[in-house]
Short mmCIF file of C-alpha atoms in Angstrom, two decimals:
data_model
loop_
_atom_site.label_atom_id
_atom_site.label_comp_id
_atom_site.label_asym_id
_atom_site.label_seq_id
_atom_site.Cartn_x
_atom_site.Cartn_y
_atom_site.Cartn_z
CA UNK A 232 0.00 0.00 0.00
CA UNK A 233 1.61 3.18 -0.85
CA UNK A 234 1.04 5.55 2.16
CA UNK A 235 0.76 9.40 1.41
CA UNK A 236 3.82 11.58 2.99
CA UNK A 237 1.72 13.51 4.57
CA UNK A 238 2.73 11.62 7.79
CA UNK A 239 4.31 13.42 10.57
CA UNK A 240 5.15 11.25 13.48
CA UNK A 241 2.35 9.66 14.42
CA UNK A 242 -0.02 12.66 13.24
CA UNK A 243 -1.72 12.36 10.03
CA UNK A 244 -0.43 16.42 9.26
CA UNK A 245 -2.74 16.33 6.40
CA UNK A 246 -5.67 16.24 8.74
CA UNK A 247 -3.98 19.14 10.74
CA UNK A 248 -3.72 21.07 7.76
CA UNK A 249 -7.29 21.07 6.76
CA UNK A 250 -8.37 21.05 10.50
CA UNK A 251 -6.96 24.40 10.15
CA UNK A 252 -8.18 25.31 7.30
CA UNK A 253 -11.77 24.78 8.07
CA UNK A 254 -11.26 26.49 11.26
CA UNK A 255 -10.94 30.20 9.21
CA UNK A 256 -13.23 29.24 6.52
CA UNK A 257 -15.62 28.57 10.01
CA UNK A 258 -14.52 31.64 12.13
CA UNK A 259 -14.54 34.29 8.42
CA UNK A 260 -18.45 32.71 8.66
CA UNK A 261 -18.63 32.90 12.20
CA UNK A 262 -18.36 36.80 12.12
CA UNK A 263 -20.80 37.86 10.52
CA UNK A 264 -22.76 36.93 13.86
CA UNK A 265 -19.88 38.42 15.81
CA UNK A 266 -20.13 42.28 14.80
CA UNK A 267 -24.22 42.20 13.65
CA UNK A 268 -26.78 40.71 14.81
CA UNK A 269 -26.87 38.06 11.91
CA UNK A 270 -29.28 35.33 13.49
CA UNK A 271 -32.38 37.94 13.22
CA UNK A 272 -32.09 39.40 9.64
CA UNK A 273 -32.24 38.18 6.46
CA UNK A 274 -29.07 39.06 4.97
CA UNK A 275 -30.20 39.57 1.38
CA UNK A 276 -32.42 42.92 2.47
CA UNK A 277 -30.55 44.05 6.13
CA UNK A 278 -27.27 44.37 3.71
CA UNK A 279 -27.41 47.35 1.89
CA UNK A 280 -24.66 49.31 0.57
CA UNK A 281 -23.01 48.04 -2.57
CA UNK A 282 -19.91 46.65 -0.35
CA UNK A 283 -21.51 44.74 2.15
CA UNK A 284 -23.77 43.06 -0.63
CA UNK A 285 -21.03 42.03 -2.36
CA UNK A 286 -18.68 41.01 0.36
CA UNK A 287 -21.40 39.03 1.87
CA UNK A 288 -22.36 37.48 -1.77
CA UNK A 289 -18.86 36.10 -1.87
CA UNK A 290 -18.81 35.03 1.61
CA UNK A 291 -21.98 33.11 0.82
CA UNK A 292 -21.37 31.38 -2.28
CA UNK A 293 -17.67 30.58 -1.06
CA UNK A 294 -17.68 30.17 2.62
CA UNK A 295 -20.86 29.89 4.48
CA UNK A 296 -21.93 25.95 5.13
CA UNK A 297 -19.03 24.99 3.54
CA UNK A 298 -16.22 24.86 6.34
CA UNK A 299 -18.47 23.28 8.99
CA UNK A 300 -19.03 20.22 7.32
CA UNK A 301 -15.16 19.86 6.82
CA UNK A 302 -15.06 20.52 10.96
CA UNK A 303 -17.91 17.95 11.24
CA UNK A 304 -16.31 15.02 8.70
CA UNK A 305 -13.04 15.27 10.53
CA UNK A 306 -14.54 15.09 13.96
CA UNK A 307 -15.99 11.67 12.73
CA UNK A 308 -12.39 10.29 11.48
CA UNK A 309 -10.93 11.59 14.36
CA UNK A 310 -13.83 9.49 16.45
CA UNK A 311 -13.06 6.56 14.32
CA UNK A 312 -9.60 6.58 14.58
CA UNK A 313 -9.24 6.42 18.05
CA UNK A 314 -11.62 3.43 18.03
CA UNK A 315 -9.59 1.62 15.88
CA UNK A 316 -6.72 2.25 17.99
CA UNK A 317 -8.18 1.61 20.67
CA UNK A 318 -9.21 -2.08 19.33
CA UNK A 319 -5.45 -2.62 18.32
CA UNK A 320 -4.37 -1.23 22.07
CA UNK A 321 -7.04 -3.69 23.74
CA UNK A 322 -7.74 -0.71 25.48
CA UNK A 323 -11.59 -0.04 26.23
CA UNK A 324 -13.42 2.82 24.01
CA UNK A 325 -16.58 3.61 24.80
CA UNK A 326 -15.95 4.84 28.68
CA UNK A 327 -13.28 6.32 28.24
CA UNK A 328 -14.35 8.45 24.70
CA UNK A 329 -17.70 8.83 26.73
CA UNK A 330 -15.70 11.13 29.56
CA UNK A 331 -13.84 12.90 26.60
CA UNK A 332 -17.00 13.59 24.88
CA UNK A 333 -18.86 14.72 28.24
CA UNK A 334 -15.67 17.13 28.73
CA UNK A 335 -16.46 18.29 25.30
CA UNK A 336 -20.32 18.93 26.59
CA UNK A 337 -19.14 21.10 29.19
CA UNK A 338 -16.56 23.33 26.97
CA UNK A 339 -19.49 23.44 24.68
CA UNK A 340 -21.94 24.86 27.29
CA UNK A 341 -19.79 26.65 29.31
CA UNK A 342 -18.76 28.41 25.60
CA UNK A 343 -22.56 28.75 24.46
CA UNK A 344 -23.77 30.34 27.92
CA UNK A 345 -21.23 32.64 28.68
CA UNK A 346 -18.67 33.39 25.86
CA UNK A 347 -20.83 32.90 22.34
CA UNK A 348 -24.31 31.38 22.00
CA UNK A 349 -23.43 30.27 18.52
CA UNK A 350 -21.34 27.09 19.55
CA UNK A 351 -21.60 24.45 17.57
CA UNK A 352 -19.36 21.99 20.55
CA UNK A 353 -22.33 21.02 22.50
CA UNK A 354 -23.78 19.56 19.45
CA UNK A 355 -20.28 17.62 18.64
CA UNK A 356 -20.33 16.32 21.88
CA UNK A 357 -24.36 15.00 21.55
CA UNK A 358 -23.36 13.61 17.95
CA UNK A 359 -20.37 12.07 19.67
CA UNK A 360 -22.28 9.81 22.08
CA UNK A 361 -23.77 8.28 19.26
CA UNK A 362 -20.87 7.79 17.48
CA UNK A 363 -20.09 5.20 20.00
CA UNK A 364 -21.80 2.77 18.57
CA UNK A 365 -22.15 4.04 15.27
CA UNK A 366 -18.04 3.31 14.47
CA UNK A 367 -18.51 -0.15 15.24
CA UNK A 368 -20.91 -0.19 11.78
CA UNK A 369 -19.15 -1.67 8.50
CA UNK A 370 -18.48 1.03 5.92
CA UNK A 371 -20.20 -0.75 3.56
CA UNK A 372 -23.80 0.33 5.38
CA UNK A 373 -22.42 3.22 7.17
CA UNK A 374 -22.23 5.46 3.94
CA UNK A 375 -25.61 4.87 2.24
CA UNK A 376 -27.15 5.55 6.40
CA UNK A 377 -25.38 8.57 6.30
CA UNK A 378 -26.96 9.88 2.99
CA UNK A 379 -30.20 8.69 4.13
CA UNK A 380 -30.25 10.05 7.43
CA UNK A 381 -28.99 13.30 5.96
CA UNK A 382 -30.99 13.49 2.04
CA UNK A 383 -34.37 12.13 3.34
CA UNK A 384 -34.92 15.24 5.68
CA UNK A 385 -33.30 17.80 3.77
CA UNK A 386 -35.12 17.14 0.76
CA UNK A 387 -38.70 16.81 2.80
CA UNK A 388 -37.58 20.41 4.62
CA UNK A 389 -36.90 21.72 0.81
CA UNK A 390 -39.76 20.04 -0.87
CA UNK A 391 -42.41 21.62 2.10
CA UNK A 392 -40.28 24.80 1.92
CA UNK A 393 -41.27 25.09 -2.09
CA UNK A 394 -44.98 24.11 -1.42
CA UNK A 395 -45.48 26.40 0.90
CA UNK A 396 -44.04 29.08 -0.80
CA UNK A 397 -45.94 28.54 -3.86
CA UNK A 398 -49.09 27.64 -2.46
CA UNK A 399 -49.24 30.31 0.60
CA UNK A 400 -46.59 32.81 -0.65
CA UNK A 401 -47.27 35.55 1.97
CA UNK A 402 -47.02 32.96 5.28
CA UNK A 403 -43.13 32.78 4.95
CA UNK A 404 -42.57 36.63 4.85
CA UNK A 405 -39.33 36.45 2.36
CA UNK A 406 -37.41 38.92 3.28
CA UNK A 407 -38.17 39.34 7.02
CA UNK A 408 -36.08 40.77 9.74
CA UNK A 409 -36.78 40.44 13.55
CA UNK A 410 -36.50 44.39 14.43
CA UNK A 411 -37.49 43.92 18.15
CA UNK A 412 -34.56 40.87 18.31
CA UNK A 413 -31.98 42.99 16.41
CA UNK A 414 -32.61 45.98 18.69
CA UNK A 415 -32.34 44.03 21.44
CA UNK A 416 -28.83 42.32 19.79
CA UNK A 417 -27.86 45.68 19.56
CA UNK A 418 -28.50 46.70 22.91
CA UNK A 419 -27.46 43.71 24.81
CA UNK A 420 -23.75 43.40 23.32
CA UNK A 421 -23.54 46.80 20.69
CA UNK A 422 -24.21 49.14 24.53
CA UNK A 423 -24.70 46.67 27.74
CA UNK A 424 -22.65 45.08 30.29
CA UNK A 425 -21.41 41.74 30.85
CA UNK A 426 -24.36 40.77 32.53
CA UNK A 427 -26.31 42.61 30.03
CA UNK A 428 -24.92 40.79 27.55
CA UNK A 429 -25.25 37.32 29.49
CA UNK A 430 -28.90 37.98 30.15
CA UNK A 431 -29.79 38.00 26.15
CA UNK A 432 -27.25 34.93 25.64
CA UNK A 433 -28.81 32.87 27.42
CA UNK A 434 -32.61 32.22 26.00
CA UNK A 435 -30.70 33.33 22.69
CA UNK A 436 -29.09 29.64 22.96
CA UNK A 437 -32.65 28.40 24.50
CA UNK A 438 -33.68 29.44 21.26
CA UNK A 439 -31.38 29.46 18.37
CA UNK A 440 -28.53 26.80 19.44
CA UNK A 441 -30.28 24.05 21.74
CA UNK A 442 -33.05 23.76 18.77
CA UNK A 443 -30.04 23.19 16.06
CA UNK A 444 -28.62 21.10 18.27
CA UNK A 445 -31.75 18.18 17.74
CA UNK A 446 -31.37 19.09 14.13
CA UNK A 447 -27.65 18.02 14.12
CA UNK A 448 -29.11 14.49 14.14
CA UNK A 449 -29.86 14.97 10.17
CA UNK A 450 -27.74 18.07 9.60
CA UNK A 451 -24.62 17.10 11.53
CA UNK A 452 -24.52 13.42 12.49
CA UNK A 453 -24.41 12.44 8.81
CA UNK A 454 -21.29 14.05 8.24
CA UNK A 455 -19.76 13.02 11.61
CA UNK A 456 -20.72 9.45 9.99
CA UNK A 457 -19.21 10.37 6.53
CA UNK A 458 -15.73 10.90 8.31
CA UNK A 459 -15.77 7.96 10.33
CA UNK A 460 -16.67 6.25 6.67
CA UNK A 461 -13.40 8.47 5.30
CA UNK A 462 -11.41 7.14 8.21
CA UNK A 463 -12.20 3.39 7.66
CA UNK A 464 -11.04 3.74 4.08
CA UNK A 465 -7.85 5.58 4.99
CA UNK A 466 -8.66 8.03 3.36
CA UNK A 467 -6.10 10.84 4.77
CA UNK A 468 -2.93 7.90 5.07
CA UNK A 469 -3.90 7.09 1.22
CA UNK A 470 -4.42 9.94 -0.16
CA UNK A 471 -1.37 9.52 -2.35
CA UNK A 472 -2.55 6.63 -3.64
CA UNK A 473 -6.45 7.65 -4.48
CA UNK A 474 -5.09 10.87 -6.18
CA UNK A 475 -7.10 10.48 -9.41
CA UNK A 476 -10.40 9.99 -7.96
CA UNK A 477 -9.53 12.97 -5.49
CA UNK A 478 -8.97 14.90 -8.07
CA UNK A 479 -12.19 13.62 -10.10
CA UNK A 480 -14.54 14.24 -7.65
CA UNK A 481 -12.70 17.36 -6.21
CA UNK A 482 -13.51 19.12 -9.38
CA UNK A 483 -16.67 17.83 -9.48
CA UNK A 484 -17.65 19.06 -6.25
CA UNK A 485 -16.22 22.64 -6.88
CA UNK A 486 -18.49 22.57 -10.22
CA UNK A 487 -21.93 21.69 -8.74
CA UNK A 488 -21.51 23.21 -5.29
CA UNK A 489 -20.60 26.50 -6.72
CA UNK A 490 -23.26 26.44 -8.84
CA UNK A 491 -26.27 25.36 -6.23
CA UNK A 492 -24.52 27.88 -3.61
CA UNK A 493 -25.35 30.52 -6.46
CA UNK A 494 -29.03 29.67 -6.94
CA UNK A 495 -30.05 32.68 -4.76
CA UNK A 496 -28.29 35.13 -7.25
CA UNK A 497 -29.46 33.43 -9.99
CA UNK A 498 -32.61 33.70 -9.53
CA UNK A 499 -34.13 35.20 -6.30
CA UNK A 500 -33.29 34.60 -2.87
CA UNK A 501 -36.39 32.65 -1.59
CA UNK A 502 -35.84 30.48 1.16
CA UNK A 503 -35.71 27.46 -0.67
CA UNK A 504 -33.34 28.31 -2.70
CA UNK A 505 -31.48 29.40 0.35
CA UNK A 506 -32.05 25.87 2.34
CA UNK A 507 -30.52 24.52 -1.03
CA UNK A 508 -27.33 26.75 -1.11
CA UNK A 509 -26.43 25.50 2.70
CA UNK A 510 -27.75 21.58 2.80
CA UNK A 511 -26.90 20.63 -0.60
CA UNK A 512 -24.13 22.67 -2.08
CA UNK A 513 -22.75 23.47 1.10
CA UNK A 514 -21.05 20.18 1.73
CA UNK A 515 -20.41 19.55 -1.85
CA UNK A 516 -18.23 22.49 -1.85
CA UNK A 517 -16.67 21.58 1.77
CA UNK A 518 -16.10 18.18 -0.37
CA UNK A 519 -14.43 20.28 -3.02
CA UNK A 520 -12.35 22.19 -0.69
CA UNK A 521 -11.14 18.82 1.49
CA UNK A 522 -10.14 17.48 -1.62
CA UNK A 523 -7.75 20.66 -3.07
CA UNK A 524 -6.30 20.62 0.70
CA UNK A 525 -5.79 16.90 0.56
CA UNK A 526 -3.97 17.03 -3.27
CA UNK A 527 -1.53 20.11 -2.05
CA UNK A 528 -0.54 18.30 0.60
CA UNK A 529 1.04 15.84 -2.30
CA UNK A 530 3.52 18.56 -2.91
CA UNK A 531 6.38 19.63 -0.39
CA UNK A 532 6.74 23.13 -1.32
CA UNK A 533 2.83 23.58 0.03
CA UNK A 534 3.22 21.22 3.01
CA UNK A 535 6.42 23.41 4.10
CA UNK A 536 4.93 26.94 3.17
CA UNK A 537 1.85 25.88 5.51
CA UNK A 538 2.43 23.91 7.87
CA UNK A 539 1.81 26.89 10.87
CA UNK A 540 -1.60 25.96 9.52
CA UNK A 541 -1.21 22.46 10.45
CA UNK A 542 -0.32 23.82 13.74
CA UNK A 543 -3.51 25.81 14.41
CA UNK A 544 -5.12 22.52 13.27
CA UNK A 545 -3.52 20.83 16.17
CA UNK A 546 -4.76 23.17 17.88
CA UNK A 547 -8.75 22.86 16.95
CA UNK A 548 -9.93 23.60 20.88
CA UNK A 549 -8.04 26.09 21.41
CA UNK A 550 -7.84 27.91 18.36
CA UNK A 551 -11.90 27.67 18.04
CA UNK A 552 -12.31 28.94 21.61
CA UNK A 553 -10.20 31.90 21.35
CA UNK A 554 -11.72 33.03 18.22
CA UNK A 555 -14.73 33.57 20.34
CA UNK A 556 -13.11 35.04 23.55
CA UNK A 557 -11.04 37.41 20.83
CA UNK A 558 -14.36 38.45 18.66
CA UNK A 559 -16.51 38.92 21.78
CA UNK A 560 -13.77 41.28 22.97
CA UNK A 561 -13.50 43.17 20.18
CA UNK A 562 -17.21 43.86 19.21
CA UNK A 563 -19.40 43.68 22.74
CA UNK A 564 -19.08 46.73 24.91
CA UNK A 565 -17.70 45.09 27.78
CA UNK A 566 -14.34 44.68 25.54
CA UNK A 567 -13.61 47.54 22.44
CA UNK A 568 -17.78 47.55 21.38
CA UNK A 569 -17.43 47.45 17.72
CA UNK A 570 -20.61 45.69 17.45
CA UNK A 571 -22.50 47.02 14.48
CA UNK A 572 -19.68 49.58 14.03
CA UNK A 573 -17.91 47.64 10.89
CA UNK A 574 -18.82 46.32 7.50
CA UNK A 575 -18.42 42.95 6.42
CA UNK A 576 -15.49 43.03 4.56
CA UNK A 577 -13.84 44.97 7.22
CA UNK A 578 -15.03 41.87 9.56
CA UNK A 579 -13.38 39.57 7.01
CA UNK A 580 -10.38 41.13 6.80
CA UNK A 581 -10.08 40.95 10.88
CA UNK A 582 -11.09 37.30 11.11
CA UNK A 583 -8.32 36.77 8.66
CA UNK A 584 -5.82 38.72 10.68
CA UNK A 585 -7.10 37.49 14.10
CA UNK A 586 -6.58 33.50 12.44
CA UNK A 587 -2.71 34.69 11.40
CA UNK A 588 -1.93 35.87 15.29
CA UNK A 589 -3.23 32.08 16.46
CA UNK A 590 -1.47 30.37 13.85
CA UNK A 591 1.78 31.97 14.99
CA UNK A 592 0.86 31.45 18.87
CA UNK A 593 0.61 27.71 17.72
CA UNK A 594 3.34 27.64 16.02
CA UNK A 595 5.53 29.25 19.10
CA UNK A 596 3.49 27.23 21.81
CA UNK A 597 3.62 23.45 20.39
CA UNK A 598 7.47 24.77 20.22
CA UNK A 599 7.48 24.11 23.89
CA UNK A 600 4.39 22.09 24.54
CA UNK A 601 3.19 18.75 23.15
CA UNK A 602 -0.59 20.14 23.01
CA UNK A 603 -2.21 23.68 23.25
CA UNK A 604 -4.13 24.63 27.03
CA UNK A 605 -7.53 23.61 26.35
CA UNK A 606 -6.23 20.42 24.72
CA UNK A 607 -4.23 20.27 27.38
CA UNK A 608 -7.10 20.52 30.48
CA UNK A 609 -9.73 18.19 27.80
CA UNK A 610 -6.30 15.15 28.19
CA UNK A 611 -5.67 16.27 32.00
CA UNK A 612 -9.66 15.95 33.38
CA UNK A 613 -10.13 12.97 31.01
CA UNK A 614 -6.81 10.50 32.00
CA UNK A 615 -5.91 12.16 35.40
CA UNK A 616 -3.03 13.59 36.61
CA UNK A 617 -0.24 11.77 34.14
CA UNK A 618 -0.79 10.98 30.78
CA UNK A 619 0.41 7.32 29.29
CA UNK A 620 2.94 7.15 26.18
CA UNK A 621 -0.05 6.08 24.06
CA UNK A 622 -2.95 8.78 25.50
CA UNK A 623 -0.32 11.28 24.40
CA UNK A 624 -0.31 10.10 21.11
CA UNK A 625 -3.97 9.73 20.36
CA UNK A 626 -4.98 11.88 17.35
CA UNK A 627 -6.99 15.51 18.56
CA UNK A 628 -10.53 14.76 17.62
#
């Protein structure tokens, strides 16, 4: 079997390097909710000057829904590699990736409640738990229950979406923007305190994240289950090998996921159209993008030029978490209060610069540590006080 040189030690750095990847592709999303308050408008109308239009155009066809499934799909190799090792190890899985993944509940919540109420770790950890049992299914059935537990819904919420629409146009209100919620967005973290701010969080979680998180069973588990189908084919050790048909369907993917993600400016941006762009050509781009990332990494000139990236990657916990610590900072009062203060591509251009700092703390930190701090506590609260040879070495879900 010829095994792709994208081998570092015993970390797969191919896996780090799109890891990190996805993690600005997720945070460049991710702040659009940081400096506005994006989970009340629709974008298409609240966006108005000629910049912010086309900024956020771009940011939709190219970015939004198509980094998180890349997070999501990794999470599940990750899941299914350390079952695999832990079969070889004779070690036993499920309690101990239970405690990991209850860790992971409590950075989720802890993240959600008082730092960001658009976490998406909570949800991991929930997916996780059934993962348990779910990496113990052969690959041959665990990819077609993946695209049924994920098509089957998607297509129904489409399909009821387009009915409606055409049969009751009015009851969907295209178009519509919460004023009261964005006013009280603005208020909460644009002018209030801490507590102010903590106060809206909370029932904004209540009743925007704990919602998505029951819908990660057919938005998110699938793809968890599509990386854990990845990881049983070696997909990331191989990669050398399965070249061609990366490339193949890598171009493929770029092709029709560009396309669906531009239905909405193609025609007009009715919800479902919109539900299409994020569920269906959202994760055929993310497959696009997994693929380029997985074919550069062929090439030594692109694994040396970014492998800092790799490092962030490495780094997922605590590169995720201070994105939101950092944002929050910067935009709610209690820290600079630039909320609703800058335009999109302004926002862009800081969640780019913000990823560059953490890529170079990585790189400087894993100079003297084997793992960054969150990492670090998740390993410390999960094994105890010292760490075995072979818990060090366990792939970062």
């Amino acid at each position: 079997m010829k095994v792709s040189p994208t081998l570092l030690g015993n970390r797969i750095e191919s896996l780090d390097m799109l890891r990190g990847f996805a993690l600005l592709g997720i945070f460049i999303a991710n702040m659009l909710t940081f400096h506005s308050p994006y989970f009340y408008i629709d974008p298409h109308t609240y966006f108005s000057t000629p910049g912010d239009q086309f900024s956020y155009k771009i940011i939709s066809i190219f970015v939004e829904a198509s980094f998180y499934p890349i997070f999501a799909m990794l999470f599940g190799y990750g899941l299914q590699m350390q079952y695999e090792k832990s079969v070889v190890n004779k070690t036993p899985f499920a309690p101990i990736m239970a405690k990991r993944l209850a860790i992971l509940m409590a950075f989720g919540l802890i993240h959600a409640l008082f730092i960001w109420s658009g976490d998406i770790l909570f949800t991991y950890a929930i997916m996780g738990f059934i993962m348990i049992g779910v990496v113990r299914i052969p690959k041959k059935w665990l990819l077609p229950i993946a695209l049924v537990v994920y098509l089957i819904p998607t297509f129904l919420l489409i399909g009821g979406t387009y009915f409606v629409t055409k049969m009751f146009p009015d009851d969907l209100m295209e178009g519509y923007s919460d004023i009261q919620r964005i006013e009280q967005a603005i208020t909460a973290y644009g002018h209030g305190s801490y507590v102010d701010a903590l106060l809206f969080r909370i029932p904004e979680w209540l009743l925007i994240g704990l919602p998505a998180m029951f819908m990660g069973v057919f938005m998110v588990l699938p793809l968890i289950m599509l990386g854990a189908v990845f990881a049983k084919v070696k997909l990331f050790e191989r990669a050398a090998q399965f070249k061609g048909r990366i490339a193949l369907v890598t171009l493929l993917s770029f092709v029709v996921g560009i396309v669906i993600k531009s239905l909405p400016y193609l025609d007009e941006p009715t919800y479902y159209y919109k539900l299409t762009q994020q569920l269906i050509g959202g994760p055929i781009l993310a497959i696009g993008y997994a693929g380029v990332i997985l074919l550069l990494c062929q090439l030594p000139i692109f694994q040396k030029v970014f492998r800092p990236i790799s490092k962030a990657g490495r780094m997922s916990l605590t590169t995720y978490l201070t994105q939101s610590i950092v944002a929050t900072l910067i935009f709610y009062n209690y820290g600079f209060g630039l909320y609703g203060k800058v335009d999109i591509e302004t926002g862009t251009l800081m969640a780019i610069g913000i990823f560059i700092l953490q890529v170079i703390f990585a790189e400087l930190w894993l100079m003297k540590f084997k793992m960054g701090p969150f990492e670090w506590i998740w390993r410390k609260v999960t094994y105890g006080k010292n760490l075995t040879k072979k818990e060090e070495k366990v792939q970062v879900l």
